[in-house]
Short mmCIF file of C-alpha atoms in Angstrom, two decimals:
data_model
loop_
_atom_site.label_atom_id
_atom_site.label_comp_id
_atom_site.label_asym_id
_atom_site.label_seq_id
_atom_site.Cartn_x
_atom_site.Cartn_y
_atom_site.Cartn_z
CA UNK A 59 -14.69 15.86 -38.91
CA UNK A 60 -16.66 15.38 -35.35
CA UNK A 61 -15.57 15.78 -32.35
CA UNK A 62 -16.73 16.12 -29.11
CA UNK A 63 -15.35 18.28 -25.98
CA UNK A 64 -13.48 16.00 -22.93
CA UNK A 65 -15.72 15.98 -19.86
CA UNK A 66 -13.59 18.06 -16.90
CA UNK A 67 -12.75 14.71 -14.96
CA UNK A 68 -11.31 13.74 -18.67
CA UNK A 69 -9.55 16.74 -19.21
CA UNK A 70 -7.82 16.83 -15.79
CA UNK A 71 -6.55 13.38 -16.06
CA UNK A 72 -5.29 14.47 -19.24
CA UNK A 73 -3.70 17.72 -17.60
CA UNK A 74 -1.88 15.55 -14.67
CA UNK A 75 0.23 13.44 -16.57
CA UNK A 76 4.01 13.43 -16.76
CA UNK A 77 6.40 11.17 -18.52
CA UNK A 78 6.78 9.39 -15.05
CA UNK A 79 3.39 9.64 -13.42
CA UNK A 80 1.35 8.35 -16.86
CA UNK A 81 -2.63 8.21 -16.52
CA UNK A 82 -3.48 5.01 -18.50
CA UNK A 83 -4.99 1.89 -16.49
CA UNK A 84 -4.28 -1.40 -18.18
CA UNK A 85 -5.86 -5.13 -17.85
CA UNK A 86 -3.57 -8.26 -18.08
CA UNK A 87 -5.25 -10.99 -19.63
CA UNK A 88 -4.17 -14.32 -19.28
CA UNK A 89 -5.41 -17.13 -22.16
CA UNK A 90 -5.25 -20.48 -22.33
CA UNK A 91 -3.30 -21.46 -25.86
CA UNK A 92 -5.06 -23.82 -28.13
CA UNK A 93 -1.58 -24.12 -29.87
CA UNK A 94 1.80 -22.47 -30.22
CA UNK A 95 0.71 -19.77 -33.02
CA UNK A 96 -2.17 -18.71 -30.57
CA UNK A 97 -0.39 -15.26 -29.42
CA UNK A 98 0.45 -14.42 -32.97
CA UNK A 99 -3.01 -15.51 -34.31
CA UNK A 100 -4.49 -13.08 -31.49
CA UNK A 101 -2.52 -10.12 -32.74
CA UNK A 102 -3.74 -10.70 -35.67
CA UNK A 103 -7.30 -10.72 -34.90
CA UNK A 104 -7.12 -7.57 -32.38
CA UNK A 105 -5.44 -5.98 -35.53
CA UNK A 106 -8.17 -6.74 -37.95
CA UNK A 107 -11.25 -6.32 -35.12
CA UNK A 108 -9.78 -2.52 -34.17
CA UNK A 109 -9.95 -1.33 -37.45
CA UNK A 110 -13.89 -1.80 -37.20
CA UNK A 111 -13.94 0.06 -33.32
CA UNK A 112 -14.83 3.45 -33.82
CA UNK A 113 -13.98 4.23 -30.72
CA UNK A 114 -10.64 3.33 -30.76
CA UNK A 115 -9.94 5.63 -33.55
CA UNK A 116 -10.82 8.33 -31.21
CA UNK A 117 -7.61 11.01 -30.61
CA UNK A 118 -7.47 13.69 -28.25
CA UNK A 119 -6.41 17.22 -29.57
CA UNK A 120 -6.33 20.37 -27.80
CA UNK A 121 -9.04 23.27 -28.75
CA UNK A 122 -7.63 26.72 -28.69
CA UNK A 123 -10.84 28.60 -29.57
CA UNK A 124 -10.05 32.62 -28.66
CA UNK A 125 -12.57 34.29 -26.79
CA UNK A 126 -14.38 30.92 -25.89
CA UNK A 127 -15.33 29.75 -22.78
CA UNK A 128 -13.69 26.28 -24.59
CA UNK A 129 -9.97 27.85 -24.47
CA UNK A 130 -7.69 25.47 -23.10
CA UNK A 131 -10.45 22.35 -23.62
CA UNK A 132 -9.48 19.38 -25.16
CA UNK A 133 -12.02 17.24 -27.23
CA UNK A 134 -12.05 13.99 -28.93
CA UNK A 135 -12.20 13.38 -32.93
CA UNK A 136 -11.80 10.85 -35.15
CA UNK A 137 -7.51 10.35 -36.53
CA UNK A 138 -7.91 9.96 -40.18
CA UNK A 139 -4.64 8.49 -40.16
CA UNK A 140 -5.71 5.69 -38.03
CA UNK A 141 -3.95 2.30 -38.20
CA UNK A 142 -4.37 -0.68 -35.89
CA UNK A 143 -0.51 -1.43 -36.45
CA UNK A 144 0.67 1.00 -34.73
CA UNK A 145 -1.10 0.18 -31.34
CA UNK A 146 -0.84 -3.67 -31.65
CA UNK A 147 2.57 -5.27 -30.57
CA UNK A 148 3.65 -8.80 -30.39
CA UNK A 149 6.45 -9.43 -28.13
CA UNK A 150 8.70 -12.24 -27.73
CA UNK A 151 8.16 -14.90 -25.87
CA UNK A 152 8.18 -14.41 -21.65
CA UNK A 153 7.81 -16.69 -18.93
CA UNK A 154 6.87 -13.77 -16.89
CA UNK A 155 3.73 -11.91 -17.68
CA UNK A 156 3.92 -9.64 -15.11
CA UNK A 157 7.47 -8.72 -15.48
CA UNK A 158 7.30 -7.68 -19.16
CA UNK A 159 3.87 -6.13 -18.32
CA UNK A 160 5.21 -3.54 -15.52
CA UNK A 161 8.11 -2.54 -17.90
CA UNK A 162 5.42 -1.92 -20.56
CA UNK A 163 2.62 -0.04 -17.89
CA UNK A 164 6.26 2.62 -17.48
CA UNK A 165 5.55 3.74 -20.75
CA UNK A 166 3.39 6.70 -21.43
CA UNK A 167 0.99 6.03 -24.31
CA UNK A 168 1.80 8.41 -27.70
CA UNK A 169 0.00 11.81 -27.08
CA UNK A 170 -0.67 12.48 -31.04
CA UNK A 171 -2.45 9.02 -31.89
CA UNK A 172 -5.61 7.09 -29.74
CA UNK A 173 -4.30 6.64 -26.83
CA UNK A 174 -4.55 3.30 -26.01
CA UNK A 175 -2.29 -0.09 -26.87
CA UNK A 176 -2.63 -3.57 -26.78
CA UNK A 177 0.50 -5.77 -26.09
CA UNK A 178 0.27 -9.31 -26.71
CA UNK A 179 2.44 -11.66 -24.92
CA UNK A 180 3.57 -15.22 -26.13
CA UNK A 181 4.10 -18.09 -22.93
CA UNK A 182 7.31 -19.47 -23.99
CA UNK A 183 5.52 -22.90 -22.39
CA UNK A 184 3.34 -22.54 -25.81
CA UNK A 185 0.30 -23.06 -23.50
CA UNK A 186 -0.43 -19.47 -22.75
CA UNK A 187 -0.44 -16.06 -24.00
CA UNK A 188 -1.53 -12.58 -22.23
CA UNK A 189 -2.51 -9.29 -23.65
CA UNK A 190 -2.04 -6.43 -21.74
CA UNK A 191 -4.44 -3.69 -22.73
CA UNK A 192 -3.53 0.19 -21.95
CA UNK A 193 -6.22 2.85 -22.18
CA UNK A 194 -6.01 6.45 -21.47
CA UNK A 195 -7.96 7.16 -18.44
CA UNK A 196 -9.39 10.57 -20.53
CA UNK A 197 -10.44 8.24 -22.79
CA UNK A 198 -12.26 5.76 -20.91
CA UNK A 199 -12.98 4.33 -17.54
CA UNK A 200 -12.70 1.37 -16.31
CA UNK A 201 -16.45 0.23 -17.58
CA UNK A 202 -15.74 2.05 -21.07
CA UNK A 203 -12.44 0.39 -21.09
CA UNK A 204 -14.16 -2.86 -20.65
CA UNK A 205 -16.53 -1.91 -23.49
CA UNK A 206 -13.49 -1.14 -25.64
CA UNK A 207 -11.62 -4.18 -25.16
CA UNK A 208 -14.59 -6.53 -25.49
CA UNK A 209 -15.64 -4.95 -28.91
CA UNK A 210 -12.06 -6.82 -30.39
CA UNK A 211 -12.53 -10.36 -28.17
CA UNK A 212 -14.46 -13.20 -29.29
CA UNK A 213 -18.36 -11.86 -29.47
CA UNK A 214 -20.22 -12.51 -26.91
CA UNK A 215 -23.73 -12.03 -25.81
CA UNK A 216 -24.23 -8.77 -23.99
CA UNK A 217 -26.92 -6.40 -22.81
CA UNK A 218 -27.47 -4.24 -25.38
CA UNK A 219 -26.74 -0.39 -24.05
CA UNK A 220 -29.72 1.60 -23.38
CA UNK A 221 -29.58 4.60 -26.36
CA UNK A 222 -28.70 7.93 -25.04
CA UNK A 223 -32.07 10.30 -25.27
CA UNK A 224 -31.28 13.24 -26.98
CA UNK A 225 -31.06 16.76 -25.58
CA UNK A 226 -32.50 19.29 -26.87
CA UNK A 227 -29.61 21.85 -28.14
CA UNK A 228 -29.70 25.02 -26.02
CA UNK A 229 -30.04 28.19 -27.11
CA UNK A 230 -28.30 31.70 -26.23
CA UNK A 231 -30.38 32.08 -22.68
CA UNK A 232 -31.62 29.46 -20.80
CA UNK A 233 -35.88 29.20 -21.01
CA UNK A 234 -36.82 31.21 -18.38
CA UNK A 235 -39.59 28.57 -17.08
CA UNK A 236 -36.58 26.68 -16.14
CA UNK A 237 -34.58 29.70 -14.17
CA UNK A 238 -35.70 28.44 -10.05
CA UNK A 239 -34.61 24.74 -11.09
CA UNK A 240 -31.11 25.75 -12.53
CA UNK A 241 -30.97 28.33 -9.75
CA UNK A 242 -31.43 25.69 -6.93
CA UNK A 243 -29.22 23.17 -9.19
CA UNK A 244 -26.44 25.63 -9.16
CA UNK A 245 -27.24 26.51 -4.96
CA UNK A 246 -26.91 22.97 -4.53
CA UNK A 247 -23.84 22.46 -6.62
CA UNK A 248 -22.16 25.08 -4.64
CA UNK A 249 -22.61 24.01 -1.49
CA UNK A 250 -21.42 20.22 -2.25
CA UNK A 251 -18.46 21.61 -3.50
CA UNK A 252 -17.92 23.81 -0.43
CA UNK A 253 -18.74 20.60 1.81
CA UNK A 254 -16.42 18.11 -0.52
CA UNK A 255 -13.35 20.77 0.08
CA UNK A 256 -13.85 20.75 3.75
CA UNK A 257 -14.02 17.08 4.20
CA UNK A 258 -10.46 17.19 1.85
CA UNK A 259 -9.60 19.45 4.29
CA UNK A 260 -10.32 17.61 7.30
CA UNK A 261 -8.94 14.63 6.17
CA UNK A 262 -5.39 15.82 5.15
CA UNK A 263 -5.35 16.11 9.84
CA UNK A 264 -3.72 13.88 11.73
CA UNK A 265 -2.66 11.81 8.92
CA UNK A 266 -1.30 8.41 9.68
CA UNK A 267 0.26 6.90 7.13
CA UNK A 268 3.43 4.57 6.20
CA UNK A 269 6.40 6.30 4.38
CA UNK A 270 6.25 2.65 2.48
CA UNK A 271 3.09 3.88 0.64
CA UNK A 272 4.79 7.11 -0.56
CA UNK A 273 7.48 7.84 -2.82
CA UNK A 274 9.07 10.43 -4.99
CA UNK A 275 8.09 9.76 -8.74
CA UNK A 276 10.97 7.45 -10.56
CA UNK A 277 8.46 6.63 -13.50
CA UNK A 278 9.82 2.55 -13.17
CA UNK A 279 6.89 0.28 -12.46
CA UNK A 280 5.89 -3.33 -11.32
CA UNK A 281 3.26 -5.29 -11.18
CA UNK A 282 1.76 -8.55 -9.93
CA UNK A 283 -1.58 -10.22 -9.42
CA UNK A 284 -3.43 -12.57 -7.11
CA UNK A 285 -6.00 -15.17 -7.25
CA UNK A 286 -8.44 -15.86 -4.33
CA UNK A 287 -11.35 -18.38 -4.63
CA UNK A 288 -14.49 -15.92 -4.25
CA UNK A 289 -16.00 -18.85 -2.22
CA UNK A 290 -13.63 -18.11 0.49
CA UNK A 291 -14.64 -14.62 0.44
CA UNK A 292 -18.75 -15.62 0.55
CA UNK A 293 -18.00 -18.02 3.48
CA UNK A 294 -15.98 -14.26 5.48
CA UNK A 295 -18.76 -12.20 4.26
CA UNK A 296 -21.81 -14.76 5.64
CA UNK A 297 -20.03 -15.48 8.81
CA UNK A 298 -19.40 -11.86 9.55
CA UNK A 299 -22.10 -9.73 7.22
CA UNK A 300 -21.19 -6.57 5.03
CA UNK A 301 -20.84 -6.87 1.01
CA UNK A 302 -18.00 -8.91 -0.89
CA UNK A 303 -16.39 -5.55 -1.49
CA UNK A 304 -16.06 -5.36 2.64
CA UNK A 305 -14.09 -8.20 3.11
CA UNK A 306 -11.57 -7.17 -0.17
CA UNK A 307 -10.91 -3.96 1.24
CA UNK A 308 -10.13 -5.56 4.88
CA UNK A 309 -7.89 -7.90 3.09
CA UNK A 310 -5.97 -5.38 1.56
CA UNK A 311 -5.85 -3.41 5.07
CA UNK A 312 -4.67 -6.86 6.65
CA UNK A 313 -2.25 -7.66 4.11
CA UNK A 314 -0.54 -4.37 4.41
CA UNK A 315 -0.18 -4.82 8.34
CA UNK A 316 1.56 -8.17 7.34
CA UNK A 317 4.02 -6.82 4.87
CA UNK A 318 4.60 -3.59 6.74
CA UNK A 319 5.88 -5.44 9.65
CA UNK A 320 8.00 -8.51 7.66
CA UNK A 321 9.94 -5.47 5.76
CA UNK A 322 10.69 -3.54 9.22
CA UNK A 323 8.39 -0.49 8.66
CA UNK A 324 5.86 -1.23 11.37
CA UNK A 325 2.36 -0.98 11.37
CA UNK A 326 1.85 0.59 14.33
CA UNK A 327 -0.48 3.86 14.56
CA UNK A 328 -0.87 3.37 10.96
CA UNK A 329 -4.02 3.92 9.56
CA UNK A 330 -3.62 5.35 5.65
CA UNK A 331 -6.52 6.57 3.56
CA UNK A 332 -8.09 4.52 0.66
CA UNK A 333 -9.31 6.10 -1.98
CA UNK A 334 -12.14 3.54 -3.28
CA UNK A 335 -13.25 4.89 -6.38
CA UNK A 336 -17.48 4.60 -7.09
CA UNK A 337 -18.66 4.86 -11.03
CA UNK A 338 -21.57 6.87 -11.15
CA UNK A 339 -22.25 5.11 -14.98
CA UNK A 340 -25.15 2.84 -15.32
CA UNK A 341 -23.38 -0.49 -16.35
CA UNK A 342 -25.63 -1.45 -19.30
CA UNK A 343 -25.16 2.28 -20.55
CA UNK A 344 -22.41 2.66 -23.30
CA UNK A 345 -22.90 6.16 -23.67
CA UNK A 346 -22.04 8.71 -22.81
CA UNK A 347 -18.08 8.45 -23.00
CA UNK A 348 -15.87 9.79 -20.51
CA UNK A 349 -15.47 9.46 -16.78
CA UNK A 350 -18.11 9.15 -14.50
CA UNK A 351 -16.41 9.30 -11.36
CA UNK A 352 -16.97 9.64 -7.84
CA UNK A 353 -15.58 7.71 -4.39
CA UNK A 354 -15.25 7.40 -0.99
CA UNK A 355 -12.36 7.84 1.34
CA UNK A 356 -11.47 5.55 4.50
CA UNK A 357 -8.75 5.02 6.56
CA UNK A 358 -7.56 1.49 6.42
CA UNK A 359 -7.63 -0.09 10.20
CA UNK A 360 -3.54 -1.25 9.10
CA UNK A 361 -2.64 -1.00 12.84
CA UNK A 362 -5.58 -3.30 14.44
CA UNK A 363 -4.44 -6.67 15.40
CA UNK A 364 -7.66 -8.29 15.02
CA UNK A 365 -8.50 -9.45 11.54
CA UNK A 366 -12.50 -9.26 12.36
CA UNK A 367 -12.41 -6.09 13.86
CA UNK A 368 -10.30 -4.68 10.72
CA UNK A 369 -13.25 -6.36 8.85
CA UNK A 370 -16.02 -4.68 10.65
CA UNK A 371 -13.88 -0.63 10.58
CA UNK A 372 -13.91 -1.23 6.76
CA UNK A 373 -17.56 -2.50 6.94
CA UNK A 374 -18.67 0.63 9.44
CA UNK A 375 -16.71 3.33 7.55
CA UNK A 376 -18.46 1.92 3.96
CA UNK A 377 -21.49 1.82 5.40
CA UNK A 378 -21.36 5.82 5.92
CA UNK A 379 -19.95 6.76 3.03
CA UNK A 380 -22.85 4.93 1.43
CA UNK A 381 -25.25 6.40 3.97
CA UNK A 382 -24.01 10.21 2.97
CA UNK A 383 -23.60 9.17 -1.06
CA UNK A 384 -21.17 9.30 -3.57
CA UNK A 385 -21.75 12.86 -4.05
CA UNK A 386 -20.28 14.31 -0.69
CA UNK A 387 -17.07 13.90 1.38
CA UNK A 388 -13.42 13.98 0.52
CA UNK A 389 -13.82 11.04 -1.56
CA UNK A 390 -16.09 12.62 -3.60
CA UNK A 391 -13.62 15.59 -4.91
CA UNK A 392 -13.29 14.19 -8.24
CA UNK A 393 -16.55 16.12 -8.78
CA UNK A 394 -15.06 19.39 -8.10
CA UNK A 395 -14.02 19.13 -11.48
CA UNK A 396 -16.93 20.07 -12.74
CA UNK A 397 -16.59 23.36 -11.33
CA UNK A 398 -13.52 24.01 -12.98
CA UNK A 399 -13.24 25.91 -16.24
CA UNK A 400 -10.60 24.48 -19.43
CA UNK A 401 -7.83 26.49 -19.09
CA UNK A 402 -7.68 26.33 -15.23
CA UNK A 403 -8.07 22.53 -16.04
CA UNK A 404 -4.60 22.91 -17.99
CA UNK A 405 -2.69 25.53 -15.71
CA UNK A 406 -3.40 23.47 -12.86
CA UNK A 407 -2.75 19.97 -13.96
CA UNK A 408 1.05 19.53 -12.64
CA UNK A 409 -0.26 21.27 -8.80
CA UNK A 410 -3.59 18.67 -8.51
CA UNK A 411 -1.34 15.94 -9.40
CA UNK A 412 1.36 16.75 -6.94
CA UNK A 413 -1.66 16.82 -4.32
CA UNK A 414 -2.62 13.33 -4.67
CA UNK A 415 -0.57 12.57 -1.84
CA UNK A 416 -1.78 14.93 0.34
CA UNK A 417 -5.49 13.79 -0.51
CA UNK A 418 -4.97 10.03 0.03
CA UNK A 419 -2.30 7.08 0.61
CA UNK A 420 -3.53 4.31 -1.34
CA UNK A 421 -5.80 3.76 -4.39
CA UNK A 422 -8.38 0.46 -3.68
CA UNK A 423 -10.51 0.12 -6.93
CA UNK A 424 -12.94 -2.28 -8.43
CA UNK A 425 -13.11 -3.49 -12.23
CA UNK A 426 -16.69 -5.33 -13.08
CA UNK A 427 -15.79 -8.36 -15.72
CA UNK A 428 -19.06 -9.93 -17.22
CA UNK A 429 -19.49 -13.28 -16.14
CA UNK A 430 -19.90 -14.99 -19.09
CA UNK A 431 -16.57 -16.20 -20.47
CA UNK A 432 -13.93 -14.19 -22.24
CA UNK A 433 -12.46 -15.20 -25.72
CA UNK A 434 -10.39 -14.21 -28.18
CA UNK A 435 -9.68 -16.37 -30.94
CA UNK A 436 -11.65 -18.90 -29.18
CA UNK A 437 -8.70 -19.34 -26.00
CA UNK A 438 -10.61 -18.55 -23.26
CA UNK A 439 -9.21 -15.99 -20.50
CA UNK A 440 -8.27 -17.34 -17.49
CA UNK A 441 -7.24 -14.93 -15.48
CA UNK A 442 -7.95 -10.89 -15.33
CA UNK A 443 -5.92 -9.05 -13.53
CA UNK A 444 -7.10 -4.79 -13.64
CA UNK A 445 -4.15 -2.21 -13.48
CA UNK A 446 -4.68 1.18 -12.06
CA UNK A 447 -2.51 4.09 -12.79
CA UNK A 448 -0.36 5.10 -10.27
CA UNK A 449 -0.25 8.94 -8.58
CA UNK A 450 2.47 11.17 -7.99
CA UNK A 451 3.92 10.61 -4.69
CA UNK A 452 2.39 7.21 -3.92
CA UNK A 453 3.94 3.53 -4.14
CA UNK A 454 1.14 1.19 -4.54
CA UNK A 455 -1.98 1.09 -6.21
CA UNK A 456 -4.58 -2.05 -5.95
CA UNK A 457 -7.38 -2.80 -8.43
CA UNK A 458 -9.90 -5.59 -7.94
CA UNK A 459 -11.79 -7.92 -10.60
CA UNK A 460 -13.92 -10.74 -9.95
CA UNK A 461 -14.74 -12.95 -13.05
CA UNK A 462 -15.81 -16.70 -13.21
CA UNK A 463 -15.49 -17.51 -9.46
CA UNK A 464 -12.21 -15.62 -8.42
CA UNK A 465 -10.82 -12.53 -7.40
CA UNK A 466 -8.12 -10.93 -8.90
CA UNK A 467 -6.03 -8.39 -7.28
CA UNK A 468 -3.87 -6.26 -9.86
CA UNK A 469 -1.04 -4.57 -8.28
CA UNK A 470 1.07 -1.74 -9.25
CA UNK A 471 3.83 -0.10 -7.74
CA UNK A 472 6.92 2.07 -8.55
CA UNK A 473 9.82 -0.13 -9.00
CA UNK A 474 12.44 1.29 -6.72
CA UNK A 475 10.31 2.15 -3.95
CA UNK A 476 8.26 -1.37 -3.60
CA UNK A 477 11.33 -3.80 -5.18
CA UNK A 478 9.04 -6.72 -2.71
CA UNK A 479 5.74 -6.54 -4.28
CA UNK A 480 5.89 -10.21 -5.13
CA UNK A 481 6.02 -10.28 -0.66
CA UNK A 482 2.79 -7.77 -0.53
CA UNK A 483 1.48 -10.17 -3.10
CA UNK A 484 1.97 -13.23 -0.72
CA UNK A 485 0.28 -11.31 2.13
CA UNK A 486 -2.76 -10.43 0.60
CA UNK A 487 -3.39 -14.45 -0.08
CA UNK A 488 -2.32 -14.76 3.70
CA UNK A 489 -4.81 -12.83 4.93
CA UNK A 490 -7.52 -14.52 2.94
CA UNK A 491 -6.46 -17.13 5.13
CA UNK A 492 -6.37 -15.60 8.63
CA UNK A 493 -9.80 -14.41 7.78
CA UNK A 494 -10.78 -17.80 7.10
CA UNK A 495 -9.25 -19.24 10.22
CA UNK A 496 -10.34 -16.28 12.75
CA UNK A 497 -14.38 -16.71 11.00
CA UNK A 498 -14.21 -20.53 11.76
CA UNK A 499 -15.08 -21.41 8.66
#
């Protein structure tokens, strides 16, 4: 049986979890029913599709190999004992998507089997069904994910993935003609690590956040999504300049102000850091697996009054952090796990997820959908809302797709700490609006 080692971004998010901070991300999918029986139909056909995925046959085992620089690894392989069954549910009937969904994003995926699940949803109007897709985040990332999940919808006509060129296997010593290249590699690799831990450093100073966006774990979740017309956000982003992504970001920033101050916290002097996650994979690349992860940190201009001048902070701040790269600067510390060997990976897991915190307020991540149109069972998706996992210690994490002429914002947040995300919901749509109003457009 193959297998093949976890890259060390993998392995630490498989290190971090607990049974209340779980590291899957998920995607709601909402279809449009052709009839009834089209939920049960689907399950069906995700049932019969998966079986031909290889993979989502993939598990994740641990490698205890003595003596080994491997000790305390983790790689995946392929579960002989694989059955599509027992990762494809179909629930009863909801009027609530997004009700049954948060109970079911709680839920830590099974450790022993592929971990990933898909939960299809019945509309009780008989007009609708969702599936709500859960992937490990050491098994893919959000563009593998995508890859995954599109392998059991309708086919569709897609790039095909550039094949991986194979390296040559290396032997006991490294060919000396290539010594000053790995040297300078290795110089180099030391010194962004030494520059990524002192921008972490700086930017755990003179922190302002919101007590709103941090809580201790309860393992409960919620979720909720919103729909914006992406020609509203064109007509911000001509009128004012910066990238589509600009004006998202400000509209979170703005729609945090708004629900800060309706629920009595206050915005005031608040200014909490996003984490905005950048994939370093080349989209049309399917290989190879595992996360390719970088990002960039900003502080979110919450306690501006001005909606344009929260939209050009956001647009100033990206604009470094794409001016330095994706490679340096606090955001960029999910590369320091590179530098980290297995077992350290292991020992360390519960202390780098207690950190998150510490390291930044608020996740603010983007999903890329293809544009062509999703099927399955030839009921077309209508909406797509992306679901990040949540870290310990914080409330609220926002993910971002756009697909087909709309944003969708997918929200998550622990249950007891944000019981009015349906209100932060309402605010990010209110926003859209101010922006709207304040461009004259």
């Amino acid at each position: 049986m193959t297998s093949d080692l976890l890259a060390p971004l993998d392995l630490a998010f498989w290190n971090i979890e607990s049974d209340r901070n779980p590291m899957h991300l998920g995607a709601l999918g909402v279809f449009s029913a052709h009839s009834p029986t089209a939920g049960a139909h689907a399950a069906d056909l995700l049932a019969a599709r998966a079986a031909g995925v290889p993979g989502l046959r993939m598990r994740i085992r641990d490698v205890w190999q003595p003596l080994s620089l491997r000790f305390g690894s983790a790689a995946r392989e392929a579960d002989p004992d694989f059955d599509p069954l027992h990762h494809i549910r179909l629930h009863a009937p909801t009027t609530d998507f997004h009700e049954v969904a948060g109970r079911l994003m709680e839920r830590p995926l099974e450790r022993d089997r592929p971990p990933w699940e898909a939960h299809v949803l019945p509309g009780e109007d008989g007009v609708s069904f969702a599936v709500l897709f859960k992937f490990h985040h050491a098994l893919a990332d959000g563009l593998r994910a995508l890859t995954l999940a599109a392998a059991v919808l309708d086919p569709m006509d897609l790039p095909t993935p550039r094949p991986r060129r194979e390296e040559p296997k290396p032997g006991l010593l490294p060919d000396v003609r290539k010594l000053p290249g790995l040297v300078r590699g290795a110089l180099s690799d030391v010194g962004r690590a030494l520059d990524i831990g002192a921008s972490v450093a700086v930017s755990t100073l003179a922190t302002q956040s919101s007590a709103a966006l941090t809580a201790e774990p309860t393992g409960t979740r919620r979720t909720a999504g919103v729909v914006i017309d992406l020609d509203d956000v064109h007509r911000i982003r001509k009128s004012e300049g910066g990238t589509v992504n600009d004006v998202l970001i400000a509209v979170v920033a703005g729609a945090l102000r708004r629900w800060l101050d309706e629920r009595g916290d206050g915005s005031e002097g608040v200014a909490p850091r996003a984490l905005i996650p950048v994939s370093k994979r080349r989209p049309r690349t399917a290989q190879p697996q595992g996360n390719r992860l970088s990002g960039y940190l900003i502080r979110l201009p919450v306690d501006d009054p001005d909606p344009l001048s929260r939209l050009g902070t956001v647009r100033g701040a990206m604009n470094r952090n794409k001016d330095a790269g994706p490679n340096r600067g606090a955001g960029a510390v999910a590369l320091l796990a590179d530098h980290v060997p297995p077992l350290a990976h292991r020992l360390g897991g519960p202390l780098v997820s207690q950190a998150a915190r510490l390291w930044f307020d608020i996740l603010v991540t983007s999903v890329p959908l293809p544009s062509i149109g999703l099927k399955l069972g030839g009921n077309p998706v209508t909406e797509v809302y992306p679901l990040a996992p949540l870290a310990r210690g914080q409330a609220l994490a926002v993910a971002v797709s756009t697909y087909r002429g709309h944003v969708h914002y997918g929200l998550v947040a622990d249950a007891e700490a944000v019981p009015d995300l349906d209100r932060f919901a309402a605010a990010l749509t209110a926003e859209v609006e101010t922006l709207i109003t304040a461009c004259g457009s």
